[in-house]
């Protein structure tokens, strides 16, 4: 503000209008992205990285890092492609939509954040294998993380749950019957590998959390929805990510 010869309030207002985030939020995001790249290089410890990024303690850094990316700083070292994939993700303006209740048949799995989703999808695929392929052509596939890894009070990364469900199948698949919540959602579009969907979602979550308030919304504690027109496959897929909102 001093270098631009404007007041703090003018700078805050201009930043919010132009970047949909306050200068403090932008600075915090840049510090975390710098820390992410530093951790990925494996040249410094977590504490050294935290201090270099401007955090006063390991605990404060870990809380902020987990809110932004969905996993702890130590877990960032275990995923080789995180840096490259995060840089490839773009955040486009979402559609604000009203979604009706979806009635699902769903398979759930629990475990580490990066392993439970593939196992839940595999269980759903096994249940659907008894049906002719034509029966699933008009189906909608919906995934939900049932625990919020961003929450300080939530489960650890080794104890999260994921549900993989299907809408539009009349036959009983022998799975749990569940319903999503109706309401207002920010619906993003993602085109890429499903193995990287967690990165896309958490990048969206972290960025959208700072921007939602500008449009008069707050993020709902309800699970976000990952919606696909076909079961996950090894190649790139078109995915919609619906983040539930509350009006301020």
Backbone as numpy.savetxt, mean C-alpha at the origin, in Angstrom:
# Nx Ny Nz CAx CAy CAz Cx Cy Cz
11.97 29.67 3.33 11.14 30.87 3.33 12.01 32.12 3.33
13.08 32.09 4.11 13.98 33.25 4.15 14.63 33.49 2.79
15.08 32.41 2.14 15.75 32.60 0.85 14.80 33.12 -0.22
13.51 32.80 -0.09 12.50 33.30 -1.04 11.92 34.64 -0.60
12.28 35.07 0.63 11.79 36.32 1.19 10.27 36.31 1.30
9.75 35.20 1.82 8.32 35.09 2.09 8.15 34.57 3.51
6.94 34.69 4.01 6.66 34.19 5.36 6.47 32.68 5.33
6.55 32.08 6.52 6.32 30.64 6.61 4.94 30.26 6.10
3.93 31.06 6.43 2.56 30.73 6.02 2.40 30.80 4.51
3.06 31.77 3.86 3.00 31.86 2.39 3.67 30.65 1.76
4.81 30.25 2.30 5.51 29.08 1.76 4.67 27.82 1.94
4.07 27.66 3.11 3.22 26.49 3.36 2.05 26.44 2.39
1.42 27.59 2.20 0.25 27.63 1.31 0.65 27.32 -0.14
1.75 27.91 -0.60 2.21 27.66 -1.97 2.60 26.20 -2.16
3.28 25.62 -1.19 3.69 24.22 -1.28 2.48 23.29 -1.34
1.49 23.59 -0.51 0.29 22.75 -0.49 -0.47 22.85 -1.81
-0.54 24.06 -2.37 -1.26 24.24 -3.63 -0.53 23.59 -4.80
0.79 23.70 -4.83 1.57 23.21 -5.97 1.94 21.74 -5.85
2.23 21.27 -4.62 2.76 19.92 -4.43 1.83 19.02 -3.62
0.68 19.55 -3.20 -0.28 18.78 -2.40 0.34 18.27 -1.11
1.31 18.95 -0.59 1.95 18.56 0.67 2.68 19.77 1.23
2.78 19.82 2.54 3.50 20.90 3.20 5.00 20.75 2.99
5.78 21.83 3.17 7.23 21.69 3.08 7.77 20.65 4.06
7.19 20.59 5.26 7.65 19.61 6.24 7.41 18.19 5.75
6.23 17.93 5.14 5.92 16.60 4.63 6.84 16.23 3.47
7.11 17.18 2.59 8.01 16.92 1.46 9.43 16.62 1.96
9.87 17.40 2.94 11.21 17.19 3.49 11.31 15.83 4.16
10.27 15.45 4.92 10.26 14.15 5.60 10.30 13.02 4.57
9.55 13.16 3.49 9.54 12.14 2.44 10.91 12.00 1.79
11.56 13.12 1.50 12.89 13.08 0.90 13.91 12.43 1.83
13.81 12.73 3.13 14.72 12.11 4.10 14.54 10.60 4.12
13.28 10.15 4.06 13.02 8.71 4.11 13.48 8.03 2.83
13.31 8.69 1.68 13.78 8.11 0.42 15.30 8.02 0.41
15.97 9.04 0.95 17.42 8.98 1.08 17.84 7.83 1.98
17.13 7.68 3.11 17.45 6.59 4.03 17.22 5.24 3.37
16.16 5.13 2.57 15.86 3.88 1.87 17.02 3.47 0.98
17.53 4.44 0.21 18.64 4.14 -0.70 19.91 3.79 0.07
20.12 4.46 1.19 21.30 4.18 2.01 21.24 2.77 2.59
20.06 2.37 3.06 19.90 1.02 3.60 20.12 -0.02 2.51
19.64 0.29 1.32 19.77 -0.67 0.22 21.22 -0.91 -0.15
22.07 0.10 0.04 23.49 -0.06 -0.30 24.24 -0.93 0.69
23.66 -1.12 1.90 24.24 -1.94 2.95 25.59 -1.42 3.46
25.89 -0.17 3.20 27.18 0.37 3.62 27.15 0.92 5.04
25.94 1.18 5.58 25.82 1.77 6.90 24.78 1.00 7.72
24.93 1.08 9.04 23.97 0.44 9.92 22.66 1.23 9.91
21.61 0.63 10.50 20.33 1.31 10.58 20.46 2.58 11.41
21.17 2.52 12.52 21.33 3.70 13.36 22.10 4.79 12.64
23.17 4.43 11.95 23.94 5.42 11.19 23.06 6.07 10.12
22.24 5.25 9.47 21.34 5.76 8.44 20.32 6.71 9.04
19.77 6.35 10.20 18.78 7.20 10.87 19.37 8.56 11.21
20.54 8.58 11.78 21.18 9.83 12.17 21.53 10.68 10.95
22.03 10.02 9.89 22.39 10.75 8.68 21.17 11.37 8.01
19.99 10.74 8.18 18.76 11.24 7.57 18.07 12.28 8.45
18.68 12.62 9.59 18.14 13.68 10.43 17.22 13.23 11.53
17.14 11.93 11.81 16.30 11.44 12.88 17.12 11.37 14.17
16.46 11.62 15.29 17.17 11.71 16.57 17.42 10.35 17.22
16.67 9.33 16.77 16.81 8.02 17.40 16.45 6.92 16.42
16.91 5.72 16.75 16.56 4.53 15.96 15.05 4.32 15.98
14.41 4.51 17.15 12.98 4.25 17.29 12.15 5.21 16.44
12.48 6.50 16.47 11.74 7.49 15.68 11.88 7.21 14.19
13.09 6.85 13.78 13.33 6.52 12.38 12.52 5.29 11.96
12.53 4.26 12.79 11.82 3.02 12.45 10.32 3.27 12.32
9.75 4.10 13.22 8.32 4.39 13.14 7.98 5.11 11.83
8.75 6.13 11.49 8.49 6.89 10.26 8.71 6.03 9.02
9.75 5.22 9.05 10.06 4.37 7.90 8.94 3.35 7.67
8.45 2.77 8.75 7.40 1.76 8.63 6.09 2.38 8.13
5.78 3.60 8.59 4.57 4.27 8.10 4.66 4.54 6.60
5.85 4.91 6.13 6.02 5.28 4.72 6.06 4.08 3.80
6.73 2.98 4.22 6.99 1.88 3.30 6.30 0.57 3.68
5.78 0.47 4.91 5.05 -0.73 5.28 5.89 -1.84 5.88
7.17 -1.61 6.11 8.03 -2.61 6.72 9.15 -1.88 7.44
9.87 -2.59 8.29 10.90 -1.97 9.11 12.16 -1.70 8.29
13.05 -0.81 8.76 14.31 -0.57 8.05 15.15 -1.83 7.88
15.16 -2.70 8.88 15.96 -3.92 8.75 15.40 -4.84 7.66
14.06 -4.86 7.50 13.47 -5.69 6.44 13.77 -5.15 5.05
14.07 -3.85 4.95 14.36 -3.27 3.63 15.58 -3.92 3.01
16.50 -4.38 3.83 17.71 -5.00 3.31 17.45 -6.38 2.69
16.30 -6.97 3.03 16.03 -8.34 2.59 15.37 -8.41 1.22
14.96 -7.28 0.68 14.27 -7.29 -0.62 15.15 -6.59 -1.63
15.76 -7.37 -2.50 16.83 -6.87 -3.37 16.33 -5.80 -4.34
15.10 -5.95 -4.86 14.66 -5.06 -5.93 13.88 -3.85 -5.45
13.84 -3.60 -4.14 13.00 -2.51 -3.63 13.34 -1.16 -4.24
14.59 -0.80 -4.27 14.96 0.53 -4.74 14.53 0.73 -6.19
14.86 -0.21 -7.06 14.53 -0.07 -8.47 13.04 0.00 -8.70
12.28 -0.88 -8.00 10.85 -0.91 -8.20 10.17 0.34 -7.64
10.66 0.84 -6.52 10.05 2.04 -5.95 10.23 3.23 -6.89
11.39 3.34 -7.51 11.64 4.43 -8.43 10.77 4.33 -9.69
10.33 3.11 -10.02 9.55 2.92 -11.23 8.06 3.19 -11.02
7.63 3.33 -9.77 6.21 3.52 -9.47 5.83 4.98 -9.64
4.75 5.22 -10.34 4.24 6.58 -10.48 2.90 6.69 -9.78
2.65 7.83 -9.18 1.40 8.07 -8.48 0.57 9.03 -9.31
-0.48 8.53 -9.94 -1.37 9.36 -10.73 -2.55 9.79 -9.87
-3.22 10.85 -10.30 -4.37 11.33 -9.55 -5.45 10.25 -9.55
-5.99 9.91 -8.39 -7.00 8.84 -8.33 -8.39 9.32 -8.69
-9.26 8.38 -8.97 -10.69 8.66 -9.08 -11.29 8.55 -7.68
-12.13 9.49 -7.30 -12.86 9.39 -6.05 -14.21 8.75 -6.38
-14.43 7.54 -5.89 -15.60 6.75 -6.30 -16.35 6.24 -5.09
-17.62 5.94 -5.30 -18.44 5.29 -4.28 -18.56 3.81 -4.65
-18.06 2.94 -3.79 -18.10 1.51 -4.05 -19.20 0.86 -3.22
-19.96 -0.04 -3.86 -20.99 -0.80 -3.15 -20.34 -1.97 -2.42
-21.14 -2.64 -1.58 -20.65 -3.82 -0.88 -20.33 -4.92 -1.89
-19.20 -5.59 -1.72 -18.82 -6.74 -2.54 -18.89 -7.98 -1.66
-19.64 -8.99 -2.12 -19.75 -10.25 -1.38 -18.72 -11.23 -1.93
-17.80 -11.67 -1.09 -16.66 -12.46 -1.52 -16.71 -13.87 -0.96
-16.08 -14.79 -1.69 -15.61 -16.04 -1.12 -14.10 -15.90 -1.07
-13.51 -16.06 0.12 -12.11 -15.68 0.28 -11.30 -16.71 1.03
-10.04 -16.82 0.62 -9.04 -17.63 1.33 -8.07 -16.70 2.02
-7.71 -17.00 3.26 -6.82 -16.14 4.03 -5.54 -16.88 4.37
-4.48 -16.11 4.57 -3.20 -16.67 5.02 -2.54 -15.65 5.93
-1.69 -16.13 6.81 -0.96 -15.22 7.70 0.51 -15.59 7.68
1.33 -14.65 8.09 2.77 -14.88 8.11 3.51 -13.59 7.82
4.66 -13.66 7.17 5.40 -12.45 6.84 4.64 -11.65 5.80
4.92 -10.35 5.78 4.16 -9.47 4.90 4.28 -9.87 3.43
5.47 -10.33 3.02 5.69 -10.62 1.61 5.36 -12.07 1.24
4.99 -12.91 2.20 4.70 -14.30 1.88 3.23 -14.67 2.01
2.48 -13.96 2.86 1.10 -14.40 3.10 0.20 -14.14 1.89
0.41 -13.05 1.15 -0.44 -12.77 -0.01 -0.32 -13.85 -1.09
0.90 -14.26 -1.51 1.00 -15.32 -2.51 0.32 -16.63 -2.06
0.41 -16.96 -0.76 -0.20 -18.20 -0.28 -1.73 -18.10 -0.28
-2.25 -16.91 0.02 -3.71 -16.75 -0.02 -4.22 -16.86 -1.46
-3.52 -16.24 -2.41 -3.93 -16.34 -3.82 -3.84 -17.79 -4.30
-2.80 -18.51 -3.87 -2.66 -19.91 -4.29 -3.80 -20.76 -3.74
-4.24 -20.49 -2.51 -5.37 -21.24 -1.94 -6.65 -20.95 -2.70
-6.85 -19.70 -3.09 -8.03 -19.35 -3.88 -7.99 -20.04 -5.23
-6.82 -20.05 -5.87 -6.69 -20.70 -7.17 -6.99 -22.19 -7.08
-6.55 -22.83 -6.01 -6.84 -24.26 -5.81 -8.34 -24.49 -5.68
-9.02 -23.61 -4.95 -10.47 -23.74 -4.79 -11.21 -23.55 -6.11
-10.69 -22.68 -6.96 -11.34 -22.40 -8.24 -11.03 -23.46 -9.30
-10.01 -24.28 -9.06 -9.58 -25.26 -10.06 -10.67 -26.28 -10.38
-11.60 -26.50 -9.45 -12.67 -27.46 -9.67 -13.73 -26.95 -10.65
-13.70 -25.65 -10.97 -14.69 -25.07 -11.86 -14.15 -24.98 -13.29
-15.01 -25.05 -14.30 -14.58 -24.81 -15.67 -14.03 -23.39 -15.79
-13.05 -23.19 -16.64 -12.42 -21.88 -16.78 -13.43 -20.81 -17.18
-14.43 -21.19 -17.95 -15.42 -20.22 -18.41 -16.19 -19.59 -17.25
-16.31 -20.30 -16.13 -17.07 -19.79 -14.99 -16.37 -18.60 -14.34
-15.08 -18.48 -14.51 -14.33 -17.41 -13.85 -14.05 -16.21 -14.76
-14.51 -16.28 -16.01 -14.19 -15.21 -16.96 -14.79 -13.87 -16.56
-15.95 -13.88 -15.91 -16.60 -12.64 -15.52 -16.37 -12.31 -14.04
-15.49 -13.04 -13.40 -15.26 -12.85 -11.97 -14.36 -11.63 -11.72
-14.48 -11.09 -10.53 -13.60 -10.02 -10.07 -12.83 -10.56 -8.88
-11.52 -10.40 -8.89 -10.67 -10.91 -7.82 -10.25 -9.74 -6.92
-10.41 -9.93 -5.63 -10.19 -8.84 -4.67 -9.26 -9.31 -3.55
-8.17 -8.60 -3.35 -7.25 -8.90 -2.26 -7.31 -7.82 -1.20
-7.13 -8.22 0.06 -7.18 -7.27 1.18 -6.13 -7.63 2.23
-5.34 -6.65 2.62 -4.45 -6.83 3.77 -5.28 -6.58 5.02
-5.45 -7.59 5.86 -6.35 -7.48 7.00 -5.71 -6.81 8.21
-4.42 -6.59 8.16 -3.72 -5.86 9.23 -2.98 -4.69 8.61
-2.87 -3.61 9.34 -2.20 -2.41 8.85 -0.75 -2.38 9.33
0.21 -2.68 8.47 1.60 -2.68 8.90 2.15 -1.29 9.17
1.38 -0.24 8.81 1.82 1.13 9.09 1.61 1.50 10.54
0.69 0.82 11.21 0.31 1.20 12.56 1.36 0.80 13.58
1.70 1.72 14.47 2.65 1.40 15.53 2.10 0.34 16.47
0.75 0.33 16.61 0.12 -0.63 17.52 -0.25 -1.93 16.82
0.01 -2.01 15.51 -0.40 -3.17 14.74 0.56 -4.34 14.90
0.31 -5.42 14.16 1.15 -6.61 14.26 2.52 -6.37 13.66
3.44 -7.22 14.02 4.76 -7.14 13.44 4.72 -7.70 12.01
5.80 -7.44 11.27 5.83 -7.85 9.87 5.71 -9.36 9.69
5.98 -10.13 10.75 5.92 -11.59 10.65 4.53 -12.13 10.99
3.56 -11.27 11.30 2.27 -11.76 11.78 1.10 -10.99 11.17
1.17 -10.75 9.87 0.07 -10.06 9.19 -0.79 -11.07 8.45
-2.02 -10.65 8.13 -2.96 -11.52 7.44 -3.38 -10.90 6.11
-3.62 -11.76 5.13 -4.06 -11.31 3.81 -5.19 -12.22 3.35
-6.23 -11.62 2.76 -7.36 -12.39 2.23 -7.45 -12.20 0.73
-7.56 -13.30 -0.02 -7.72 -13.28 -1.47 -9.11 -13.80 -1.79
-9.94 -12.96 -2.39 -11.34 -13.33 -2.61 -11.76 -13.19 -4.06
-12.96 -13.70 -4.34 -13.53 -13.64 -5.67 -15.00 -13.25 -5.57
-15.42 -12.42 -6.51 -16.81 -11.97 -6.61 -17.38 -12.50 -7.93
-18.63 -12.93 -7.91 -19.29 -13.35 -9.14 -19.30 -14.84 -9.38
-18.92 -15.65 -8.40 -18.96 -17.11 -8.51 -20.11 -17.61 -7.65
-21.11 -18.24 -8.28 -22.28 -18.72 -7.54 -22.00 -20.01 -6.79
-21.16 -20.87 -7.35 -20.86 -22.15 -6.71 -20.17 -21.94 -5.36
-20.47 -22.83 -4.44 -19.82 -22.77 -3.12 -18.42 -23.36 -3.24
-17.42 -22.55 -2.97 -16.03 -22.97 -3.08 -15.48 -23.54 -1.78
-16.31 -23.55 -0.74 -15.85 -24.03 0.55 -14.94 -23.06 1.27
-15.03 -21.78 0.92 -14.20 -20.74 1.52 -15.05 -19.85 2.42
-14.40 -18.97 3.15 -15.12 -18.05 4.03 -15.93 -17.06 3.21
-17.10 -16.71 3.70 -17.96 -15.71 3.08 -17.70 -14.38 3.77
-17.32 -13.37 2.99 -16.99 -12.08 3.56 -17.60 -10.97 2.71
-17.64 -9.77 3.27 -18.12 -8.60 2.55 -17.16 -7.44 2.76
-16.95 -6.67 1.69 -16.18 -5.44 1.83 -17.11 -4.33 2.30
-16.55 -3.23 2.72 -17.34 -2.11 3.20 -17.69 -1.17 2.06
-18.95 -0.76 1.98 -19.35 0.25 1.02 -18.85 1.61 1.49
-18.65 2.53 0.55 -18.23 3.87 0.95 -17.41 4.57 -0.11
-16.75 5.64 0.29 -15.94 6.46 -0.60 -14.51 5.94 -0.63
-13.98 5.77 -1.85 -12.63 5.25 -2.02 -11.85 6.12 -3.02
-10.55 6.21 -2.81 -9.65 6.76 -3.82 -9.13 5.58 -4.62
-9.45 5.55 -5.91 -9.12 4.39 -6.74 -7.95 4.72 -7.66
-6.82 4.05 -7.41 -5.61 4.21 -8.21 -5.49 3.07 -9.20
-4.75 3.33 -10.27 -4.49 2.28 -11.25 -2.99 1.96 -11.26
-2.69 0.68 -11.34 -1.31 0.22 -11.32 -1.16 -0.83 -12.41
-0.10 -0.73 -13.19 0.19 -1.73 -14.20 1.61 -2.23 -13.96
1.72 -3.49 -13.55 3.04 -4.01 -13.25 2.97 -5.41 -12.69
4.07 -5.87 -12.14 4.14 -7.22 -11.58 3.46 -7.26 -10.22
2.67 -8.31 -10.00 1.98 -8.42 -8.72 2.94 -8.68 -7.58
4.13 -9.19 -7.87 5.11 -9.37 -6.81 5.54 -8.03 -6.23
5.28 -6.95 -6.97 5.66 -5.61 -6.52 4.45 -4.79 -6.07
3.28 -5.40 -5.99 2.08 -4.63 -5.67 2.16 -4.04 -4.27
2.82 -4.73 -3.35 2.97 -4.18 -2.01 3.74 -2.87 -2.03
4.78 -2.80 -2.86 5.54 -1.57 -2.99 4.69 -0.45 -3.55
3.92 -0.78 -4.60 3.05 0.23 -5.19 2.04 0.73 -4.18
1.43 -0.19 -3.45 0.41 0.20 -2.48 0.99 1.09 -1.39
2.15 0.70 -0.86 2.70 1.48 0.25 3.24 2.82 -0.22
3.74 2.88 -1.44 4.15 4.16 -1.99 2.92 5.06 -2.15
1.83 4.48 -2.67 0.58 5.22 -2.81 0.07 5.66 -1.44
0.08 4.73 -0.50 -0.45 5.01 0.83 0.30 6.18 1.47
1.62 6.13 1.44 2.40 7.17 2.06 2.19 8.53 1.40
2.15 8.54 0.06 1.95 9.80 -0.64 0.52 10.31 -0.50
-0.45 9.42 -0.61 -1.84 9.85 -0.55 -2.23 10.32 0.84
-1.65 9.75 1.88 -1.97 10.17 3.23 -1.68 11.66 3.41
-0.59 12.14 2.82 -0.25 13.55 2.94 -1.15 14.43 2.07
-1.70 13.88 0.98 -2.47 14.67 0.04 -3.96 14.64 0.32
-4.44 13.58 0.95 -5.89 13.42 1.12 -6.51 14.57 1.89
-5.82 15.05 2.93 -6.38 16.12 3.76 -6.61 17.39 2.96
-5.78 17.62 1.94 -5.93 18.81 1.12 -7.28 18.80 0.41
-7.77 17.62 0.05 -9.05 17.48 -0.65 -10.21 17.26 0.30
-9.94 17.33 1.60 -11.02 17.20 2.58 -11.30 15.79 3.02
-10.33 14.88 2.85 -10.52 13.49 3.24 -9.45 13.07 4.24
-9.79 12.05 5.00 -8.83 11.35 5.84 -8.87 9.88 5.46
-7.78 9.17 5.69 -7.75 7.74 5.37 -8.56 6.97 6.40
-9.38 6.04 5.93 -10.17 5.20 6.80 -9.32 4.05 7.34
-9.64 3.55 8.52 -8.90 2.38 9.04 -9.28 1.08 8.35
-10.29 1.11 7.47 -10.69 -0.10 6.76 -9.61 -0.53 5.78
-9.55 -1.83 5.43 -8.52 -2.30 4.50 -8.68 -1.72 3.10
-7.56 -1.45 2.45 -7.59 -1.11 1.03 -7.89 -2.36 0.22
-8.42 -2.18 -0.98 -8.79 -3.30 -1.85 -7.88 -3.33 -3.07
-7.37 -4.50 -3.40 -6.62 -4.72 -4.62 -7.50 -5.52 -5.56
-7.89 -4.94 -6.69 -8.89 -5.57 -7.57 -8.28 -5.92 -8.93
-8.50 -7.18 -9.37 -7.96 -7.68 -10.62 -9.06 -8.38 -11.41
-8.90 -8.41 -12.72 -9.85 -9.11 -13.57 -9.46 -10.56 -13.78
-8.28 -10.94 -13.32 -7.84 -12.34 -13.43 -6.94 -12.65 -12.25
-6.76 -13.93 -12.00 -5.87 -14.33 -10.91 -4.44 -13.85 -11.17
-3.67 -13.62 -10.13 -2.28 -13.19 -10.32 -1.50 -14.13 -11.22
-0.67 -13.54 -12.07 0.15 -14.32 -12.99 1.57 -13.77 -12.97
2.54 -14.49 -13.56 3.93 -14.05 -13.52 4.18 -12.72 -14.24
3.37 -12.41 -15.26 3.59 -11.18 -16.03 2.92 -9.97 -15.42
3.07 -8.84 -16.10 2.45 -7.59 -15.65 0.93 -7.69 -15.77
0.24 -7.05 -14.86 -1.22 -7.04 -14.85 -1.74 -5.65 -14.56
-2.98 -5.42 -15.02 -3.67 -4.17 -14.69 -4.38 -4.38 -13.36
-4.12 -3.48 -12.42 -4.66 -3.61 -11.07 -5.26 -2.28 -10.65
-6.36 -2.33 -9.93 -6.90 -1.15 -9.30 -6.70 -1.27 -7.79
-6.24 -0.22 -7.16 -6.06 -0.18 -5.71 -7.00 0.86 -5.16
-7.97 0.43 -4.35 -8.98 1.32 -3.79 -8.68 1.57 -2.32
-8.39 2.81 -1.98 -8.06 3.19 -0.61 -9.28 3.85 0.03
-9.84 3.29 1.11 -11.05 3.83 1.72 -10.79 5.20 2.36
-11.77 6.10 2.24 -11.64 7.47 2.73 -12.76 7.83 3.70
-12.49 8.80 4.53 -13.49 9.42 5.39 -13.52 10.91 5.08
-14.69 11.50 4.97 -14.78 12.93 4.74 -14.51 13.67 6.05
-13.66 14.72 5.97 -13.37 15.52 7.16 -14.56 16.42 7.49
